[in-house]
Amino acid sequence: MSALSELYQEIAICQRCELAKYRTKVVPGEGAEEADIMFIGEAPGWHEDQQGRPFVGPAGQYLDQLLASINLNRKQVYIANVIKCRPQGNRDPLPSEILSCRQWLERQIELIHPRMIVTLGRYSMAMFFPKKSISKIHGSAEKRDNVIYYAMYHPAAALHQQSLRRAIEEDMLKIPALLAQAESVAEAKRQPEQLTMFEV
Ligand code: URA
């Protein structure tokens, strides 16, 4: 069994926060174990909770279209969320839930070892770009320890707002060139709070 499958088994029995009581299925994440690009969303919604798979509802169908626009499909990338269980009624995740769940995402990143991490929406962005505003930094890349970090709007938000839709589609189209020219992306100094603070 792969290390990632073993991790899924651990996540499946996680009881670290209250969300465990209400979930139908845990949604650990899915995709290529050797993916170059890892997309990180917020939390499972109703469809994801039913199926145990990330981004399978309307936002997921839109994400599939966005991936197709750069000739990729979901089997060629890795897709995960900040939170692995659905918050009831699709409410925003609590800071305590994000903290409880953080270790799973960190271990996924370690195992996948992607060349590029794309954050989808502000909760995911807040983990990697603390105190930044998505309207300011979406579509711009930063490299730390040879990994490119790139913030995008959440596909669900973009689905319903025309201006964000244009932005997310343009931002997606920049990804192939960023990966191809990774060495030209400026290396940023790691801020002490990155990946350790959750001011969301
Ligand atoms: N929105 C997310 O952030 N993640 C999902 O898996 C589905 C919708």
PDB file of C-alpha atoms and ligand atoms in Angstrom:
ATOM      1  CA  MET A   1       0.000   0.000   0.000  1.00  0.00           C
ATOM      2  CA  SER A   2       1.301   3.466  -0.853  1.00  0.00           C
ATOM      3  CA  ALA A   3       2.101   5.983   1.844  1.00  0.00           C
ATOM      4  CA  LEU A   4      -0.747   8.128   0.498  1.00  0.00           C
ATOM      5  CA  SER A   5      -3.272   5.276   0.791  1.00  0.00           C
ATOM      6  CA  GLU A   6      -2.077   4.686   4.342  1.00  0.00           C
ATOM      7  CA  LEU A   7      -2.608   8.364   5.051  1.00  0.00           C
ATOM      8  CA  TYR A   8      -6.178   8.120   3.651  1.00  0.00           C
ATOM      9  CA  GLN A   9      -6.875   5.312   6.111  1.00  0.00           C
ATOM     10  CA  GLU A  10      -5.750   7.505   8.975  1.00  0.00           C
ATOM     11  CA  ILE A  11      -7.821  10.431   7.739  1.00  0.00           C
ATOM     12  CA  ALA A  12     -10.893   8.175   7.356  1.00  0.00           C
ATOM     13  CA  ILE A  13     -11.012   7.539  11.105  1.00  0.00           C
ATOM     14  CA  CYS A  14     -10.061  11.060  12.205  1.00  0.00           C
ATOM     15  CA  GLN A  15     -12.028  12.350  15.195  1.00  0.00           C
ATOM     16  CA  ARG A  16      -9.943  15.445  15.849  1.00  0.00           C
ATOM     17  CA  CYS A  17     -12.883  17.839  15.628  1.00  0.00           C
ATOM     18  CA  GLU A  18     -16.668  17.937  15.835  1.00  0.00           C
ATOM     19  CA  LEU A  19     -17.080  17.720  12.065  1.00  0.00           C
ATOM     20  CA  ALA A  20     -16.406  13.975  12.311  1.00  0.00           C
ATOM     21  CA  LYS A  21     -19.820  13.528  13.938  1.00  0.00           C
ATOM     22  CA  TYR A  22     -21.722  14.960  11.015  1.00  0.00           C
ATOM     23  CA  ARG A  23     -19.857  13.694   7.980  1.00  0.00           C
ATOM     24  CA  THR A  24     -21.210  11.082   5.590  1.00  0.00           C
ATOM     25  CA  LYS A  25     -17.756  10.482   4.111  1.00  0.00           C
ATOM     26  CA  VAL A  26     -14.338  11.963   4.712  1.00  0.00           C
ATOM     27  CA  VAL A  27     -12.951  13.717   1.642  1.00  0.00           C
ATOM     28  CA  PRO A  28      -9.169  13.283   1.848  1.00  0.00           C
ATOM     29  CA  GLY A  29      -8.253  14.338  -1.690  1.00  0.00           C
ATOM     30  CA  GLU A  30      -7.423  12.581  -4.935  1.00  0.00           C
ATOM     31  CA  GLY A  31      -5.247  12.632  -7.998  1.00  0.00           C
ATOM     32  CA  ALA A  32      -1.775  11.738  -9.135  1.00  0.00           C
ATOM     33  CA  GLU A  33       0.632  10.787  -6.383  1.00  0.00           C
ATOM     34  CA  GLU A  34       3.430  12.310  -8.446  1.00  0.00           C
ATOM     35  CA  ALA A  35       1.478  15.414  -9.458  1.00  0.00           C
ATOM     36  CA  ASP A  36       3.398  18.558 -10.371  1.00  0.00           C
ATOM     37  CA  ILE A  37       0.445  20.727  -9.396  1.00  0.00           C
ATOM     38  CA  MET A  38      -1.596  20.498  -6.223  1.00  0.00           C
ATOM     39  CA  PHE A  39      -4.885  22.442  -6.009  1.00  0.00           C
ATOM     40  CA  ILE A  40      -6.134  23.174  -2.511  1.00  0.00           C
ATOM     41  CA  GLY A  41      -9.746  24.192  -1.985  1.00  0.00           C
ATOM     42  CA  GLU A  42     -11.671  25.015   1.157  1.00  0.00           C
ATOM     43  CA  ALA A  43     -13.908  22.211   2.418  1.00  0.00           C
ATOM     44  CA  PRO A  44     -16.202  19.523   1.046  1.00  0.00           C
ATOM     45  CA  GLY A  45     -19.757  20.544   0.171  1.00  0.00           C
ATOM     46  CA  TRP A  46     -22.838  18.323   0.023  1.00  0.00           C
ATOM     47  CA  HIS A  47     -21.838  16.418  -3.114  1.00  0.00           C
ATOM     48  CA  GLU A  48     -18.310  15.818  -1.888  1.00  0.00           C
ATOM     49  CA  ASP A  49     -19.567  14.599   1.502  1.00  0.00           C
ATOM     50  CA  GLN A  50     -21.853  12.102  -0.255  1.00  0.00           C
ATOM     51  CA  GLN A  51     -19.152  10.756  -2.573  1.00  0.00           C
ATOM     52  CA  GLY A  52     -15.977  11.133  -0.492  1.00  0.00           C
ATOM     53  CA  ARG A  53     -14.300  12.924  -3.417  1.00  0.00           C
ATOM     54  CA  PRO A  54     -13.179  16.559  -3.716  1.00  0.00           C
ATOM     55  CA  PHE A  55     -14.752  19.004  -6.136  1.00  0.00           C
ATOM     56  CA  VAL A  56     -17.458  16.824  -7.649  1.00  0.00           C
ATOM     57  CA  GLY A  57     -20.362  19.322  -7.476  1.00  0.00           C
ATOM     58  CA  PRO A  58     -20.929  22.372  -9.696  1.00  0.00           C
ATOM     59  CA  ALA A  59     -17.686  24.057  -8.561  1.00  0.00           C
ATOM     60  CA  GLY A  60     -15.875  20.831  -9.383  1.00  0.00           C
ATOM     61  CA  GLN A  61     -17.342  20.670 -12.865  1.00  0.00           C
ATOM     62  CA  TYR A  62     -16.116  24.189 -13.406  1.00  0.00           C
ATOM     63  CA  LEU A  63     -12.676  23.230 -12.050  1.00  0.00           C
ATOM     64  CA  ASP A  64     -12.623  20.373 -14.577  1.00  0.00           C
ATOM     65  CA  GLN A  65     -13.314  22.892 -17.364  1.00  0.00           C
ATOM     66  CA  LEU A  66     -10.578  25.166 -16.089  1.00  0.00           C
ATOM     67  CA  LEU A  67      -8.142  22.237 -16.054  1.00  0.00           C
ATOM     68  CA  ALA A  68      -9.182  21.307 -19.590  1.00  0.00           C
ATOM     69  CA  SER A  69      -8.354  24.868 -20.681  1.00  0.00           C
ATOM     70  CA  ILE A  70      -4.693  24.034 -19.960  1.00  0.00           C
ATOM     71  CA  ASN A  71      -4.955  20.510 -21.346  1.00  0.00           C
ATOM     72  CA  LEU A  72      -5.031  18.797 -17.983  1.00  0.00           C
ATOM     73  CA  ASN A  73      -7.535  16.566 -16.265  1.00  0.00           C
ATOM     74  CA  ARG A  74      -8.005  15.806 -12.597  1.00  0.00           C
ATOM     75  CA  LYS A  75      -6.051  12.547 -12.825  1.00  0.00           C
ATOM     76  CA  GLN A  76      -2.936  14.497 -13.792  1.00  0.00           C
ATOM     77  CA  VAL A  77      -3.027  16.886 -10.831  1.00  0.00           C
ATOM     78  CA  TYR A  78      -3.741  16.465  -7.138  1.00  0.00           C
ATOM     79  CA  ILE A  79      -6.844  18.033  -5.558  1.00  0.00           C
ATOM     80  CA  ALA A  80      -7.291  18.471  -1.822  1.00  0.00           C
ATOM     81  CA  ASN A  81      -9.013  20.745   0.651  1.00  0.00           C
ATOM     82  CA  VAL A  82      -7.969  22.587   3.790  1.00  0.00           C
ATOM     83  CA  ILE A  83     -10.751  20.756   5.656  1.00  0.00           C
ATOM     84  CA  LYS A  84     -11.476  17.076   5.070  1.00  0.00           C
ATOM     85  CA  CYS A  85     -15.054  16.915   6.413  1.00  0.00           C
ATOM     86  CA  ARG A  86     -18.073  18.983   5.411  1.00  0.00           C
ATOM     87  CA  PRO A  87     -19.023  21.803   7.771  1.00  0.00           C
ATOM     88  CA  GLN A  88     -22.767  21.453   8.368  1.00  0.00           C
ATOM     89  CA  GLY A  89     -24.886  23.613   6.110  1.00  0.00           C
ATOM     90  CA  ASN A  90     -21.742  24.563   4.174  1.00  0.00           C
ATOM     91  CA  ARG A  91     -20.828  27.116   6.834  1.00  0.00           C
ATOM     92  CA  ASP A  92     -17.320  28.570   6.853  1.00  0.00           C
ATOM     93  CA  PRO A  93     -14.732  26.380   8.607  1.00  0.00           C
ATOM     94  CA  LEU A  94     -13.767  27.491  12.123  1.00  0.00           C
ATOM     95  CA  PRO A  95     -10.128  28.384  12.876  1.00  0.00           C
ATOM     96  CA  SER A  96     -10.048  25.480  15.367  1.00  0.00           C
ATOM     97  CA  GLU A  97     -11.224  23.058  12.656  1.00  0.00           C
ATOM     98  CA  ILE A  98      -8.585  24.344  10.254  1.00  0.00           C
ATOM     99  CA  LEU A  99      -5.934  23.815  12.920  1.00  0.00           C
ATOM    100  CA  SER A 100      -7.151  20.302  13.729  1.00  0.00           C
ATOM    101  CA  CYS A 101      -7.106  19.346  10.062  1.00  0.00           C
ATOM    102  CA  ARG A 102      -3.845  21.014   9.152  1.00  0.00           C
ATOM    103  CA  GLN A 103      -1.620  18.019   9.834  1.00  0.00           C
ATOM    104  CA  TRP A 104      -3.388  16.009   7.099  1.00  0.00           C
ATOM    105  CA  LEU A 105      -2.753  18.638   4.455  1.00  0.00           C
ATOM    106  CA  GLU A 106       0.854  19.021   5.539  1.00  0.00           C
ATOM    107  CA  ARG A 107       1.412  15.284   5.191  1.00  0.00           C
ATOM    108  CA  GLN A 108      -0.253  15.269   1.784  1.00  0.00           C
ATOM    109  CA  ILE A 109       2.045  18.046   0.611  1.00  0.00           C
ATOM    110  CA  GLU A 110       5.062  16.148   1.933  1.00  0.00           C
ATOM    111  CA  LEU A 111       4.063  12.949   0.116  1.00  0.00           C
ATOM    112  CA  ILE A 112       2.988  14.522  -3.184  1.00  0.00           C
ATOM    113  CA  HIS A 113       5.875  16.954  -3.151  1.00  0.00           C
ATOM    114  CA  PRO A 114       4.308  19.168  -5.861  1.00  0.00           C
ATOM    115  CA  ARG A 115       6.263  21.734  -7.835  1.00  0.00           C
ATOM    116  CA  MET A 116       3.350  24.147  -7.616  1.00  0.00           C
ATOM    117  CA  ILE A 117       0.624  24.698  -5.003  1.00  0.00           C
ATOM    118  CA  VAL A 118      -2.474  26.508  -6.239  1.00  0.00           C
ATOM    119  CA  THR A 119      -4.768  27.851  -3.561  1.00  0.00           C
ATOM    120  CA  LEU A 120      -8.457  28.114  -4.416  1.00  0.00           C
ATOM    121  CA  GLY A 121     -10.275  30.711  -2.342  1.00  0.00           C
ATOM    122  CA  ARG A 122      -9.365  32.678   0.728  1.00  0.00           C
ATOM    123  CA  TYR A 123      -9.160  29.910   3.361  1.00  0.00           C
ATOM    124  CA  SER A 124      -6.602  28.030   1.375  1.00  0.00           C
ATOM    125  CA  MET A 125      -4.814  31.262   0.440  1.00  0.00           C
ATOM    126  CA  ALA A 126      -4.617  32.247   4.129  1.00  0.00           C
ATOM    127  CA  MET A 127      -2.515  29.161   4.888  1.00  0.00           C
ATOM    128  CA  PHE A 128       0.183  30.057   2.404  1.00  0.00           C
ATOM    129  CA  PHE A 129      -0.170  33.818   2.026  1.00  0.00           C
ATOM    130  CA  PRO A 130      -1.147  34.998   5.510  1.00  0.00           C
ATOM    131  CA  LYS A 131      -2.635  38.483   5.772  1.00  0.00           C
ATOM    132  CA  LYS A 132      -2.835  38.861   1.992  1.00  0.00           C
ATOM    133  CA  SER A 133      -5.961  39.809   0.106  1.00  0.00           C
ATOM    134  CA  ILE A 134      -7.085  37.566  -2.705  1.00  0.00           C
ATOM    135  CA  SER A 135      -8.220  40.474  -4.852  1.00  0.00           C
ATOM    136  CA  LYS A 136      -4.624  41.760  -4.745  1.00  0.00           C
ATOM    137  CA  ILE A 137      -2.565  38.598  -5.116  1.00  0.00           C
ATOM    138  CA  HIS A 138      -4.624  36.307  -7.325  1.00  0.00           C
ATOM    139  CA  GLY A 139      -2.717  35.363 -10.445  1.00  0.00           C
ATOM    140  CA  SER A 140       0.709  36.165  -9.035  1.00  0.00           C
ATOM    141  CA  ALA A 141       3.264  33.537  -8.123  1.00  0.00           C
ATOM    142  CA  GLU A 142       5.857  33.299  -5.387  1.00  0.00           C
ATOM    143  CA  LYS A 143       8.525  30.650  -4.972  1.00  0.00           C
ATOM    144  CA  ARG A 144       9.694  29.337  -1.618  1.00  0.00           C
ATOM    145  CA  ASP A 145      12.113  26.448  -1.228  1.00  0.00           C
ATOM    146  CA  ASN A 146      11.648  25.687  -4.916  1.00  0.00           C
ATOM    147  CA  VAL A 147       7.853  25.351  -4.714  1.00  0.00           C
ATOM    148  CA  ILE A 148       5.709  27.849  -6.608  1.00  0.00           C
ATOM    149  CA  TYR A 149       2.734  29.158  -4.634  1.00  0.00           C
ATOM    150  CA  TYR A 150      -0.088  30.639  -6.658  1.00  0.00           C
ATOM    151  CA  ALA A 151      -3.404  32.047  -5.431  1.00  0.00           C
ATOM    152  CA  MET A 152      -6.625  31.854  -7.399  1.00  0.00           C
ATOM    153  CA  TYR A 153     -10.240  32.693  -6.660  1.00  0.00           C
ATOM    154  CA  HIS A 154     -12.470  29.832  -5.589  1.00  0.00           C
ATOM    155  CA  PRO A 155     -14.292  28.276  -8.575  1.00  0.00           C
ATOM    156  CA  ALA A 156     -17.638  28.457  -6.712  1.00  0.00           C
ATOM    157  CA  ALA A 157     -17.261  32.233  -6.278  1.00  0.00           C
ATOM    158  CA  ALA A 158     -16.171  32.671  -9.879  1.00  0.00           C
ATOM    159  CA  LEU A 159     -19.131  30.638 -11.150  1.00  0.00           C
ATOM    160  CA  HIS A 160     -21.556  33.251  -9.907  1.00  0.00           C
ATOM    161  CA  GLN A 161     -19.673  36.469 -10.560  1.00  0.00           C
ATOM    162  CA  GLN A 162     -18.724  37.372 -14.094  1.00  0.00           C
ATOM    163  CA  SER A 163     -15.686  39.537 -13.192  1.00  0.00           C
ATOM    164  CA  LEU A 164     -14.190  36.777 -11.030  1.00  0.00           C
ATOM    165  CA  ARG A 165     -14.915  34.270 -13.748  1.00  0.00           C
ATOM    166  CA  ARG A 166     -12.780  36.169 -16.204  1.00  0.00           C
ATOM    167  CA  ALA A 167     -10.027  36.489 -13.580  1.00  0.00           C
ATOM    168  CA  ILE A 168      -9.984  32.797 -12.650  1.00  0.00           C
ATOM    169  CA  GLU A 169      -9.944  31.748 -16.298  1.00  0.00           C
ATOM    170  CA  GLU A 170      -7.042  34.100 -17.065  1.00  0.00           C
ATOM    171  CA  ASP A 171      -5.178  33.007 -13.936  1.00  0.00           C
ATOM    172  CA  MET A 172      -5.536  29.355 -14.881  1.00  0.00           C
ATOM    173  CA  LEU A 173      -4.074  30.001 -18.320  1.00  0.00           C
ATOM    174  CA  LYS A 174      -0.885  31.373 -16.723  1.00  0.00           C
ATOM    175  CA  ILE A 175      -0.084  28.086 -14.953  1.00  0.00           C
ATOM    176  CA  PRO A 176       1.689  26.174 -17.755  1.00  0.00           C
ATOM    177  CA  ALA A 177       4.154  29.000 -18.415  1.00  0.00           C
ATOM    178  CA  LEU A 178       4.841  29.410 -14.692  1.00  0.00           C
ATOM    179  CA  LEU A 179       5.714  25.745 -14.401  1.00  0.00           C
ATOM    180  CA  ALA A 180       7.775  25.774 -17.579  1.00  0.00           C
ATOM    181  CA  GLN A 181       9.724  28.817 -16.418  1.00  0.00           C
ATOM    182  CA  ALA A 182       9.799  27.965 -12.727  1.00  0.00           C
ATOM    183  CA  GLU A 183      13.391  29.092 -12.420  1.00  0.00           C
ATOM    184  CA  SER A 184      12.395  32.641 -13.372  1.00  0.00           C
ATOM    185  CA  VAL A 185       9.814  32.947 -10.563  1.00  0.00           C
ATOM    186  CA  ALA A 186      11.326  35.062  -7.813  1.00  0.00           C
ATOM    187  CA  GLU A 187      12.266  33.181  -4.644  1.00  0.00           C
ATOM    188  CA  ALA A 188      10.526  34.888  -1.712  1.00  0.00           C
ATOM    189  CA  LYS A 189      11.709  34.838   1.884  1.00  0.00           C
ATOM    190  CA  ARG A 190       9.565  32.540   4.001  1.00  0.00           C
ATOM    191  CA  GLN A 191       7.570  34.520   6.519  1.00  0.00           C
ATOM    192  CA  PRO A 192       7.688  33.030  10.013  1.00  0.00           C
ATOM    193  CA  GLU A 193       3.902  32.687  10.107  1.00  0.00           C
ATOM    194  CA  GLN A 194       3.497  30.882   6.791  1.00  0.00           C
ATOM    195  CA  LEU A 195       1.797  27.542   7.253  1.00  0.00           C
ATOM    196  CA  THR A 196       1.670  28.103  10.970  1.00  0.00           C
ATOM    197  CA  MET A 197      -1.008  30.755  11.276  1.00  0.00           C
ATOM    198  CA  PHE A 198      -4.656  30.620  10.497  1.00  0.00           C
ATOM    199  CA  GLU A 199      -6.083  34.070  10.619  1.00  0.00           C
ATOM    200  CA  VAL A 200      -8.970  33.394   8.305  1.00  0.00           C
TER     201      VAL A 200
HETATM  202  N1  URA B   1     -15.467  23.514  -2.616  1.00  0.00           N
HETATM  203  C1  URA B   1     -14.276  23.214  -2.051  1.00  0.00           C
HETATM  204  O1  URA B   1     -13.565  24.096  -1.585  1.00  0.00           O
HETATM  205  N2  URA B   1     -13.889  21.972  -2.051  1.00  0.00           N
HETATM  206  C2  URA B   1     -14.602  21.000  -2.568  1.00  0.00           C
HETATM  207  O2  URA B   1     -14.159  19.852  -2.525  1.00  0.00           O
HETATM  208  C3  URA B   1     -15.833  21.318  -3.163  1.00  0.00           C
HETATM  209  C4  URA B   1     -16.249  22.580  -3.172  1.00  0.00           C
END
